[in-house]
Short mmCIF file of C-alpha atoms in Angstrom, two decimals:
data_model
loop_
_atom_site.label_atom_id
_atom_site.label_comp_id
_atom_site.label_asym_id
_atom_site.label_seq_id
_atom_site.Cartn_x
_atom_site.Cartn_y
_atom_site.Cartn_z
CA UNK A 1 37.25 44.37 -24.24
CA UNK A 2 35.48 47.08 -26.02
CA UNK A 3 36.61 50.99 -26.29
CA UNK A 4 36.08 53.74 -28.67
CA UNK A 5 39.67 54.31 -29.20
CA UNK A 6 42.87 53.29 -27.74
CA UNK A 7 45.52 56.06 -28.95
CA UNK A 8 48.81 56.46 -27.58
CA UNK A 9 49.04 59.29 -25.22
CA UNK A 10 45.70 60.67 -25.71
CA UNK A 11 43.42 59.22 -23.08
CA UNK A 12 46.31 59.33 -20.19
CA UNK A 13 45.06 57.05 -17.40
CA UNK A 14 41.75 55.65 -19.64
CA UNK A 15 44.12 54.25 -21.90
CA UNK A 16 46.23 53.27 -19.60
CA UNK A 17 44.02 51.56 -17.53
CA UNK A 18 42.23 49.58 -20.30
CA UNK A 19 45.57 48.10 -22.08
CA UNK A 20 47.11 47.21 -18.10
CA UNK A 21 43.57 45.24 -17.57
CA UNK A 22 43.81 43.44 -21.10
CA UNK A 23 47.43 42.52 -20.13
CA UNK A 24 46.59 41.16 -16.66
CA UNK A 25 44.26 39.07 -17.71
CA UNK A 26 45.99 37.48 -20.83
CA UNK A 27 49.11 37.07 -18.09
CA UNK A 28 46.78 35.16 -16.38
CA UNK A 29 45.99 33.02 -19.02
CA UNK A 30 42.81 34.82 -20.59
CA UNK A 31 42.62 35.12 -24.16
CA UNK A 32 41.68 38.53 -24.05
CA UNK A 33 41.28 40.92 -26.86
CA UNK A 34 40.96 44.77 -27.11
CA UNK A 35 38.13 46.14 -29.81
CA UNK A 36 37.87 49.60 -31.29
CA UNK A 37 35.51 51.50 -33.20
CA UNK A 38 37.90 54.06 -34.27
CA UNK A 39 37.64 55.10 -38.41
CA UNK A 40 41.27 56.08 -38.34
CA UNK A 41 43.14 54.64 -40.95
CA UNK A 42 45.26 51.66 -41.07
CA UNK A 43 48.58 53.21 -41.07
CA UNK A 44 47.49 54.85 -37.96
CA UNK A 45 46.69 51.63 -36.24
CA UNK A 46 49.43 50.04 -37.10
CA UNK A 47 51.45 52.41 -35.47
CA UNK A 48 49.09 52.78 -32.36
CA UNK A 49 50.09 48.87 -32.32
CA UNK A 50 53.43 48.88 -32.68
CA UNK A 51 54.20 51.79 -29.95
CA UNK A 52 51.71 49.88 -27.22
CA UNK A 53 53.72 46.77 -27.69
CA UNK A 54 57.51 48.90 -27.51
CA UNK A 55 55.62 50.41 -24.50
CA UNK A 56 54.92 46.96 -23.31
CA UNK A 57 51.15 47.65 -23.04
CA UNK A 58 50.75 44.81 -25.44
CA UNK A 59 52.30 41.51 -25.50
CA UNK A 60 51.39 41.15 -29.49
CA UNK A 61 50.01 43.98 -32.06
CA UNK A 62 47.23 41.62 -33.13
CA UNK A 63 45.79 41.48 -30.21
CA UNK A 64 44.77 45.26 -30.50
CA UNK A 65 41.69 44.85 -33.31
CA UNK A 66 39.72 47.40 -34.86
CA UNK A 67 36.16 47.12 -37.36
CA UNK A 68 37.32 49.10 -40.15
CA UNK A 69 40.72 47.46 -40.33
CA UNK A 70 38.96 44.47 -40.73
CA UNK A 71 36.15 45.29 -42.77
CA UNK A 72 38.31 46.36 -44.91
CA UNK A 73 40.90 43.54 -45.07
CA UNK A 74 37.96 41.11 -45.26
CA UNK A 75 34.53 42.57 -45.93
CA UNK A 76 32.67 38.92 -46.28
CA UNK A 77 31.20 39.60 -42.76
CA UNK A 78 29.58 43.29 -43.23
CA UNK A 79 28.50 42.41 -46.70
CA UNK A 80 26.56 38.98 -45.11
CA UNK A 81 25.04 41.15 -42.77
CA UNK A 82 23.94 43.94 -44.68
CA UNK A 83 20.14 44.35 -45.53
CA UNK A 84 18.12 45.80 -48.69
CA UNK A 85 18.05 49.44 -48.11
CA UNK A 86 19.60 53.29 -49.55
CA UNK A 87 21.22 55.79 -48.26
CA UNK A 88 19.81 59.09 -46.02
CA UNK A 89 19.59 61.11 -49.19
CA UNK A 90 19.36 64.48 -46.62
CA UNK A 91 23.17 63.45 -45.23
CA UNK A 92 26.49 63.50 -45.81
CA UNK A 93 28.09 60.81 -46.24
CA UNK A 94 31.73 59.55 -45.36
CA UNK A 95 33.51 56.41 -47.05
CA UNK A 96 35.78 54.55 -44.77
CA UNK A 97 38.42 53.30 -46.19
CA UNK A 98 38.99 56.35 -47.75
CA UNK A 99 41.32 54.69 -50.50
CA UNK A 100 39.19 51.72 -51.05
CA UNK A 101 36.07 51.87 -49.56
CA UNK A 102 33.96 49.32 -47.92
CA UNK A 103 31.46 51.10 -45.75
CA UNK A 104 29.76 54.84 -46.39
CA UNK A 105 29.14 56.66 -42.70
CA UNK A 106 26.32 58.90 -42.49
CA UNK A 107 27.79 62.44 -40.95
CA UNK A 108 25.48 63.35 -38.13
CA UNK A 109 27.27 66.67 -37.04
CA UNK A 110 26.50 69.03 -34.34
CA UNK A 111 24.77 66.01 -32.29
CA UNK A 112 25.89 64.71 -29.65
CA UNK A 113 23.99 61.65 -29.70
CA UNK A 114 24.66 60.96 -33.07
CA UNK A 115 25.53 57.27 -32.10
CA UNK A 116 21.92 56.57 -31.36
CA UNK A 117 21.31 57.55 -35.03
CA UNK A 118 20.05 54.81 -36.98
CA UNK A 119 20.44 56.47 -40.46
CA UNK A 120 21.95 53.59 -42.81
CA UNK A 121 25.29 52.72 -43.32
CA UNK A 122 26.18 52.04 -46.18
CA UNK A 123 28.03 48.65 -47.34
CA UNK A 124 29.46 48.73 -51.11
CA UNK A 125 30.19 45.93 -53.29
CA UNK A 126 33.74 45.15 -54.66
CA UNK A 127 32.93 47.00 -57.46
CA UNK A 128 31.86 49.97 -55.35
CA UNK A 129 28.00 49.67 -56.02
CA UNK A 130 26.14 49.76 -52.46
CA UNK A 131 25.41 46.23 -51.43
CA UNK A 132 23.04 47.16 -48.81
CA UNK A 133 22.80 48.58 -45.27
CA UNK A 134 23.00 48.66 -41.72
CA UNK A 135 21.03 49.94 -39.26
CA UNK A 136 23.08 53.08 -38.08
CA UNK A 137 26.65 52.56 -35.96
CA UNK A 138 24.86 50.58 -33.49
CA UNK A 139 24.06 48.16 -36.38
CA UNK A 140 27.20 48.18 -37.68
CA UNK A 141 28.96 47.48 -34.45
CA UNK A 142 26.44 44.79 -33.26
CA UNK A 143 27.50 42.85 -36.88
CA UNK A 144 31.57 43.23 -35.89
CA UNK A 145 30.55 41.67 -32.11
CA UNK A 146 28.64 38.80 -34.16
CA UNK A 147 31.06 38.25 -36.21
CA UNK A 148 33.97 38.57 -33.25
CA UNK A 149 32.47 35.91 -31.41
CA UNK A 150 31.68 33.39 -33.85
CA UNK A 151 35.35 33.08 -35.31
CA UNK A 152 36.62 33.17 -31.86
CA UNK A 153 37.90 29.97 -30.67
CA UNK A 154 37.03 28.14 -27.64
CA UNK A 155 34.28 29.12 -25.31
CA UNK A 156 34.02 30.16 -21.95
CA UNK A 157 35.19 33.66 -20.65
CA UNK A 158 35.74 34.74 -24.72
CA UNK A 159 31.61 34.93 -24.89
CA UNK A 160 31.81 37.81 -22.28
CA UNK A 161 31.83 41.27 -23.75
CA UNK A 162 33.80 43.75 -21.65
CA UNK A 163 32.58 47.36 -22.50
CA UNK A 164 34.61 50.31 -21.87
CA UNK A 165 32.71 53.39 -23.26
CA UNK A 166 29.17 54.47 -22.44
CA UNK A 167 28.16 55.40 -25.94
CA UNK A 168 29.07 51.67 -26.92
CA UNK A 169 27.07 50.05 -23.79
CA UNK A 170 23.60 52.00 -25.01
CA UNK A 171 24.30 50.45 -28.49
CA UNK A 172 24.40 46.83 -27.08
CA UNK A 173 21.98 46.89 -24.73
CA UNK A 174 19.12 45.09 -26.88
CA UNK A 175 21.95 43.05 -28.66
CA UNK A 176 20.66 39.48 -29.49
CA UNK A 177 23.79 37.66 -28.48
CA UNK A 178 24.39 34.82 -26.26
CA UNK A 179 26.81 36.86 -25.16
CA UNK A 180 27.18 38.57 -21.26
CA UNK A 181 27.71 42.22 -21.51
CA UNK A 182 30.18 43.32 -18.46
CA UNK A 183 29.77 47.51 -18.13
CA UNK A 184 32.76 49.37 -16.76
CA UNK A 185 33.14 52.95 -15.67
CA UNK A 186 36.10 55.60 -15.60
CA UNK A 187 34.98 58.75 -14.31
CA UNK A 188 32.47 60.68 -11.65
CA UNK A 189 28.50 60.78 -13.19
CA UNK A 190 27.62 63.94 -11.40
CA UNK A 191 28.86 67.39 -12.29
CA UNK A 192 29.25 70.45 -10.48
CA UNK A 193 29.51 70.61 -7.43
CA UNK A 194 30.26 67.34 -7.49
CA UNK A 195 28.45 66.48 -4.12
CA UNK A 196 26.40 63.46 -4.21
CA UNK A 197 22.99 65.03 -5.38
CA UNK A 198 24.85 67.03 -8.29
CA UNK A 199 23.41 67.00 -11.42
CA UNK A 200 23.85 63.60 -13.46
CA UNK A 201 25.96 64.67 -16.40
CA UNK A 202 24.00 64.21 -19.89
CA UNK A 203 26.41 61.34 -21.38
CA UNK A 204 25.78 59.63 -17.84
CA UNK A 205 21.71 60.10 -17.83
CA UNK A 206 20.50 57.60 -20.40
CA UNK A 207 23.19 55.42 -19.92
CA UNK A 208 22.42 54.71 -15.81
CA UNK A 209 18.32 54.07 -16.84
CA UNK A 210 19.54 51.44 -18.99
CA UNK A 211 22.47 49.98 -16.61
CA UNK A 212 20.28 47.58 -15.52
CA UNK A 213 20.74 45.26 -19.04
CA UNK A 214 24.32 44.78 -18.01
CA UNK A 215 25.10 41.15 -16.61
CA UNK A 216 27.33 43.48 -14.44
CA UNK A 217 28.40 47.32 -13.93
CA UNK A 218 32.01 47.84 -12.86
CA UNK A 219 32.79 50.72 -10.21
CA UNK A 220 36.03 51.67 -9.78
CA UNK A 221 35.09 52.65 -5.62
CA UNK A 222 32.65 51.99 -3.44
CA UNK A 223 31.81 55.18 -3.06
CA UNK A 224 30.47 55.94 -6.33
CA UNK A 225 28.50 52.67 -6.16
CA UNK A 226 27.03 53.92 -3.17
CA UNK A 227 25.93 57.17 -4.48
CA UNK A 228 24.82 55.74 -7.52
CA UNK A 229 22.05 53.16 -5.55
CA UNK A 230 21.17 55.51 -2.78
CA UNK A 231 19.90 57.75 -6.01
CA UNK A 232 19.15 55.27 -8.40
CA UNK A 233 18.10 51.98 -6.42
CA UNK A 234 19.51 49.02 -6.40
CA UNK A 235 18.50 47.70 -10.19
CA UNK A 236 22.24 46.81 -11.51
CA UNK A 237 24.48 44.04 -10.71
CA UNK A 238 27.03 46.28 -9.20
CA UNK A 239 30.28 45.33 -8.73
CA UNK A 240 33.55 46.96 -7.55
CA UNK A 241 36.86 46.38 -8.58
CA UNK A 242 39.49 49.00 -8.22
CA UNK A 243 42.63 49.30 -10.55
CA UNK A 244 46.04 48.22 -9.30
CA UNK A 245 49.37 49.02 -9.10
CA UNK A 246 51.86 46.74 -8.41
CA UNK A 247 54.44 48.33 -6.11
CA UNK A 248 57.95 48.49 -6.47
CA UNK A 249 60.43 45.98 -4.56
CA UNK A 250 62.25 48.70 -3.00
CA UNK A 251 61.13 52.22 -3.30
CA UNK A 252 63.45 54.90 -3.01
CA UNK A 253 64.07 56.32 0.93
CA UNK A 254 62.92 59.19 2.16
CA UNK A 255 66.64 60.63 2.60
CA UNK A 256 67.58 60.17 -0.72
CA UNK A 257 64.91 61.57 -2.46
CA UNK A 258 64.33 65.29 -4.34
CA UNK A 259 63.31 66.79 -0.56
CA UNK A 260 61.92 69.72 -2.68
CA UNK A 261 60.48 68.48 -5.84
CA UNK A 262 56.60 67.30 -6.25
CA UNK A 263 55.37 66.12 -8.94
CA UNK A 264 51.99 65.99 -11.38
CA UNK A 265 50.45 63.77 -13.32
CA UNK A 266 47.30 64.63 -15.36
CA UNK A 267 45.52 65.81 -18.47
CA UNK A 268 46.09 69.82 -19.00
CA UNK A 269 42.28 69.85 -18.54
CA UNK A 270 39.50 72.29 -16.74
CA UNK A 271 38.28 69.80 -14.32
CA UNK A 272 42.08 69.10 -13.31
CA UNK A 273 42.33 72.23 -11.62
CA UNK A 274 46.33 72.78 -12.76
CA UNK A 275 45.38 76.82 -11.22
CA UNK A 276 45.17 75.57 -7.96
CA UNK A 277 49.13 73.91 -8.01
CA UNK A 278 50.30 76.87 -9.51
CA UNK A 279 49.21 79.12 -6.94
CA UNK A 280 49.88 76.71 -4.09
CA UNK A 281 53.41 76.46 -5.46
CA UNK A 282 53.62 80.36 -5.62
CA UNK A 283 53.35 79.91 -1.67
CA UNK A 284 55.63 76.73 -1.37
CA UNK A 285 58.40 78.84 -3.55
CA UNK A 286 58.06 82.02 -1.14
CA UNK A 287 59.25 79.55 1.19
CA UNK A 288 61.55 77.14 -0.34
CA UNK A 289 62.96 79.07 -3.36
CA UNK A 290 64.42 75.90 -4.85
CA UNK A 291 61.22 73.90 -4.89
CA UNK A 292 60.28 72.62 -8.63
CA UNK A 293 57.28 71.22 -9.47
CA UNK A 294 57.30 69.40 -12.75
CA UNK A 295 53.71 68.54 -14.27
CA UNK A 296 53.62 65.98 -17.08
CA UNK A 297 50.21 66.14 -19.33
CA UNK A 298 48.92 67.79 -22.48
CA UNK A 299 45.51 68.93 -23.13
CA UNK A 300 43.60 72.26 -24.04
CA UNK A 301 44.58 74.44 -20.81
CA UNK A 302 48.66 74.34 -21.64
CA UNK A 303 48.04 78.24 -23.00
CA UNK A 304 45.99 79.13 -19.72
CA UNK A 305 48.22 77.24 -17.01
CA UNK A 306 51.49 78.73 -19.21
CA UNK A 307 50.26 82.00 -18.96
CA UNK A 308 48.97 81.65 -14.83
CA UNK A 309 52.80 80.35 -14.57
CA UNK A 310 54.44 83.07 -16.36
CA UNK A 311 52.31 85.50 -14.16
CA UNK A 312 53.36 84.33 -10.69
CA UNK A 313 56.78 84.27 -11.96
CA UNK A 314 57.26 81.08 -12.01
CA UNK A 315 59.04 80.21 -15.25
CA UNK A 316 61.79 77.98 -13.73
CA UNK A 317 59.68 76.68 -10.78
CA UNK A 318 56.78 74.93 -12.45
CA UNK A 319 57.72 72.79 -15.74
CA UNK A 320 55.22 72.06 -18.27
CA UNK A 321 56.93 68.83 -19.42
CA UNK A 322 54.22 67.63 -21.67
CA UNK A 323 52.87 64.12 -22.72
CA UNK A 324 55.16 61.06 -20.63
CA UNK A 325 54.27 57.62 -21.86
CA UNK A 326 55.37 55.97 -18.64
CA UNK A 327 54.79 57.42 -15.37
CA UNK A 328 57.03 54.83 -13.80
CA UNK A 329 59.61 57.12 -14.99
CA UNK A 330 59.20 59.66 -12.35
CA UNK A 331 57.58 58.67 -9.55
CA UNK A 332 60.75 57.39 -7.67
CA UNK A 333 62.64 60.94 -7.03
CA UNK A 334 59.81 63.71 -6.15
CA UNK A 335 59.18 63.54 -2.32
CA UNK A 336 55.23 64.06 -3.18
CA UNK A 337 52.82 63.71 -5.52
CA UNK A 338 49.85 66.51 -6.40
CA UNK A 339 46.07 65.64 -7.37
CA UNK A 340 43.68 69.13 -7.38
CA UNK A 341 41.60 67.73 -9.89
CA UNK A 342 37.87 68.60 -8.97
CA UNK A 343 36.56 64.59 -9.99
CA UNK A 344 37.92 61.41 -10.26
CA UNK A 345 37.36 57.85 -11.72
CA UNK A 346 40.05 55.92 -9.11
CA UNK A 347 42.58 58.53 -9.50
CA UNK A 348 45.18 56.29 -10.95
CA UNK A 349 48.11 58.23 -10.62
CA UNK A 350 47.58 58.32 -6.92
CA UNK A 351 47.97 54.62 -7.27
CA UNK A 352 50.83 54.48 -9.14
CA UNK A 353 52.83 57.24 -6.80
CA UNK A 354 51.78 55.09 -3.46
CA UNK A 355 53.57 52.28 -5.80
CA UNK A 356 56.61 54.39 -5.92
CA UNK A 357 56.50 55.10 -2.08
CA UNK A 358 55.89 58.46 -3.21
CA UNK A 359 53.45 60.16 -0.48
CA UNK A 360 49.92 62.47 -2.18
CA UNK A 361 48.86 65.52 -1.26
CA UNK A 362 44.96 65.67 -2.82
CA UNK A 363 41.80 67.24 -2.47
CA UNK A 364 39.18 65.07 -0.98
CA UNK A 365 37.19 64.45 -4.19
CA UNK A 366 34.37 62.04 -5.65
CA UNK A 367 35.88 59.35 -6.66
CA UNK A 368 38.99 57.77 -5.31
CA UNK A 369 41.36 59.12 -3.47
CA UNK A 370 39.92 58.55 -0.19
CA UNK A 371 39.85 55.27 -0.59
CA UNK A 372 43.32 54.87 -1.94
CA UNK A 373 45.27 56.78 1.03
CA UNK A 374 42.69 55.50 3.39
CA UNK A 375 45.65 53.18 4.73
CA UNK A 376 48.18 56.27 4.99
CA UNK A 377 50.64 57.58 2.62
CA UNK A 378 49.16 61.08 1.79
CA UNK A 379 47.07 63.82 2.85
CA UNK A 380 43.37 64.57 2.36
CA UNK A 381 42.48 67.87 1.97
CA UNK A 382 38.87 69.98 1.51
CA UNK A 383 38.04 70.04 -2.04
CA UNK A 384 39.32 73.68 -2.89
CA UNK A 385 40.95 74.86 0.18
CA UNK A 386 44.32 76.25 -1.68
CA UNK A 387 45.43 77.46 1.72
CA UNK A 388 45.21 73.83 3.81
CA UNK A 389 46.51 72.33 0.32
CA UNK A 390 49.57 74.65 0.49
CA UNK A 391 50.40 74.45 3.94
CA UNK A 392 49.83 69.96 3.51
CA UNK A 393 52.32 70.18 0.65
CA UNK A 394 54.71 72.43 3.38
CA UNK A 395 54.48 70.30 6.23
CA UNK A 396 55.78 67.26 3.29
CA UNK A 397 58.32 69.50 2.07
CA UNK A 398 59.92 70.49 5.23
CA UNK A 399 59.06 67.44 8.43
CA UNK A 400 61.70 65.06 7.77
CA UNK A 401 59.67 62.62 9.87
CA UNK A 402 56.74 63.18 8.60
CA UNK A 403 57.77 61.98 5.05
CA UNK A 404 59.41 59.30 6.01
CA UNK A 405 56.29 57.64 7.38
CA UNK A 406 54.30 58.69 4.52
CA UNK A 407 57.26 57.18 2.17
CA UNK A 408 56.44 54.07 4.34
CA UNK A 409 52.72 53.98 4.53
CA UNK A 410 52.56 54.79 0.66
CA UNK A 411 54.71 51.85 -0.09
CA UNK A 412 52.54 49.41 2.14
CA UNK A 413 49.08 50.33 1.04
CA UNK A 414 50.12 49.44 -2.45
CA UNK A 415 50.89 46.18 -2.07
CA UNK A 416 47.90 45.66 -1.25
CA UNK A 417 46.55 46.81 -3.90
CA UNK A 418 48.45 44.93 -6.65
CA UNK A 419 47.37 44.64 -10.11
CA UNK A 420 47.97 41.01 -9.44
CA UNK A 421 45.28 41.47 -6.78
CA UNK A 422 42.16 43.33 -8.96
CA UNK A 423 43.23 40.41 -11.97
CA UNK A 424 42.16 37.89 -9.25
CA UNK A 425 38.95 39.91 -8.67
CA UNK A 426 38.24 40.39 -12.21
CA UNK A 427 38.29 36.70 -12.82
CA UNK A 428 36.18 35.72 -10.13
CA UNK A 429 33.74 38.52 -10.78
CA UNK A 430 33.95 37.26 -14.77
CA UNK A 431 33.13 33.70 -13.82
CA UNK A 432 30.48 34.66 -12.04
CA UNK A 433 28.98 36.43 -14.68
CA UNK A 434 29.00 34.00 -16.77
CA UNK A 435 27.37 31.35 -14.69
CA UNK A 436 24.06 33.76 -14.43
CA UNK A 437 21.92 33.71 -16.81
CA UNK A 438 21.88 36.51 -19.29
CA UNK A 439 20.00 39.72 -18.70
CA UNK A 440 18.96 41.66 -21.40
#
């Protein structure tokens, strides 16, 4: 499984998502193995290692390898693979290791598609001199995969490539490998207004032309697979496989949970829409002055939502709680859950609340949550509509009935949608992959 970066706390449910589908799958007996591209240092990996596996995200910290790591720990295979060539003498350029350096990266800054450049990278010697090149990061990446597969042992479902990042999948698309190249996505394509004929986002434009050289393209709902043919044909091997969440055996009761308390779970971002809580919890504290919400997240918005917060006067009614490594942590007390993003890959905290038996309140969004509470346990709103949000989150807060049904129907829609479940999928959609022949 291939991803940019897998950093503790940084990517919230991405991250999440990725290392709980690696797991599954080497549960299930799958020799699975998580690549990054990341030109962090060492150190840093190590401890990016060592917290996923006291997490446990990962069963062992080897498991969890990255190209400069092992460049530098045993260059043999980028020197091999390196051609006759110099440096961009009009660029920057970066060596990585920084103490003892194997490879030189050309700095391509202020582009956004700098990794379609294919100025050289450099490979030195052991005694520093440059060795050769590479062909840009594409080149250099394509020479980690080679050299990946061929020390891998055995056969089988190890010769199928699992990308997780769309700036990686336009790299490998003319790969000469045997290998099958299996495409997942994360997030909505379109941006606003996020209807279905929205403008394709720019990282999305290039990539969906050239989905087609996947042996597969993973959607998280059928929704956005929908949307995506009815606009860009049928030319893919589209697949969908949701996340899971494996519910818990007995999720708390209705009666014995917070009766006022909600909870969030999401990035501090823009598209999250954290303005819209706040001022729907200005309303639900007007009513119910004892109501908290408590919203667990970091990102770039803390100073706006802080200072929307501090406005409404709402200091000791709306916690900023900051980065939680495991949600599972507070998902059992809150009598409701709170999504007002404005897009959506799956939505996987809706997931893992409806594991709790915690009921959603969410706007009705592209992509996810309409499929997840399509069996019950939550409320759909109109994407925007602070008023029919407030007044959902109301009727949760105050019908003892009501939430007692949506306790129930949250805890029975996610068992059947057990992680257990979309591992079984996986496989079957993995084996199948690698029966057909090879498409690029």
């Amino acid at each position: 499984m291939l991803a940019s970066r897998l950093i503790p706390d940084l990517d919230g449910g991405f991250c999440r998502a990725v290392l709980g589908r690696a797991r599954d799958l080497v549960d299930a007996g799958v020799p699975a193995e998580l690549l990054t591209v990341d030109p962090g240092s060492a150190a840093d990996h190590d401890a990016h290692r060592a917290e996923f596996v006291r997490r446990g995200e990962l069963d062992r910290p080897e498991r969890l390898r990255n190209l400069f790591d092992e460049a530098s720990a045993d260059p043999s295979w980028v020197r091999a693979a390196a051609h006759p060539g110099t440096r961009d003498p009009a660029l920057e350029y970066r060596p990585v290791p920084a103490a003892h350096p194997v490879l030189e990266l050309p700095v391509i800054a202020g582009n956004p598609d700098w990794h379609l450049s294919t100025a050289p990278v450099v490979v030195l010697a052991a005694d520093g001199s440059e060795a050769g090149v590479l062909d840009g990061f594409g080149g250099l990446y394509r020479a980690w995969l080679d050299h990946v597969l061929a020390t891998a042992p055995g056969d089988g479902l190890q010769s199928v490539v699992i990308v997780e990042a769309r700036q990686l999948g336009e790299l490998l698309t003319a790969w000469d490998s045997p290998a099958k190249l299996v495409h997942t996505t994360h997030t909505a394509h379109i941006g606003e207004p996020y209807t279905p004929d929205a403008p394709i986002l720019p990282l999305w434009q290039r990539w969906l032309h050239a989905a087609g050289a996947f042996d597969a393209v993973v959607w998280l709902t059928a929704a956005q697979r929908d949307d995506v043919i009815a606009r860009f044909g049928a030319g893919r091997i589209d697949e969908v496989l949701p996340f899971g969440a494996t519910a818990v055996a007995h999720p708390r009761p209705a009666a014995e949970r917070d009766r006022h308390r909600a909870v969030m779970i999401n990035r501090l971002a823009p598209g999250k829409r954290l303005d819209h809580a706040v001022r729907v919890w200005r309303r639900v504290v007007d009513q119910l002055p004892d109501a908290v919400l408590d919203i667990y997240g970091e990102g770039a918005s803390r100073g706006a939502i802080e200072a929307l917060i501090d406005e409404l006067g709402l200091t000791e009614r709306v916690i900023l709680h900051g980065q939680i490594a495991d949600p599972d942590t507070v998902l059992d007390d809150p009598a409701v859950l709170l999504l007002t993003t404005a897009f959506e890959g799956q939505g996987l905290a809706v997931l893992e609340a409806l594991a709790h038996g915690t009921p959603v309140v969410s706007y009705d969004v592209r992509y996810g949550p309409a499929e997840a509470l399509s069996d019950g346990g939550g409320l759909l709103i109109a994407s925007g509509d602070e008023d029919a949000f407030g007044d959902a989150v109301l009727r949760i807060l105050t019908d003892d009935d009501l939430h007692a049904r949506l306790v129930a129907e949250a805890h029975a829609a996610a068992r059947s949608r057990s992680r257990s479940a979309a591992t079984r999928e996986m496989l079957q959609m993995l084996a199948r992959v690698a029966e057909r022949p090879r498409r690029r």
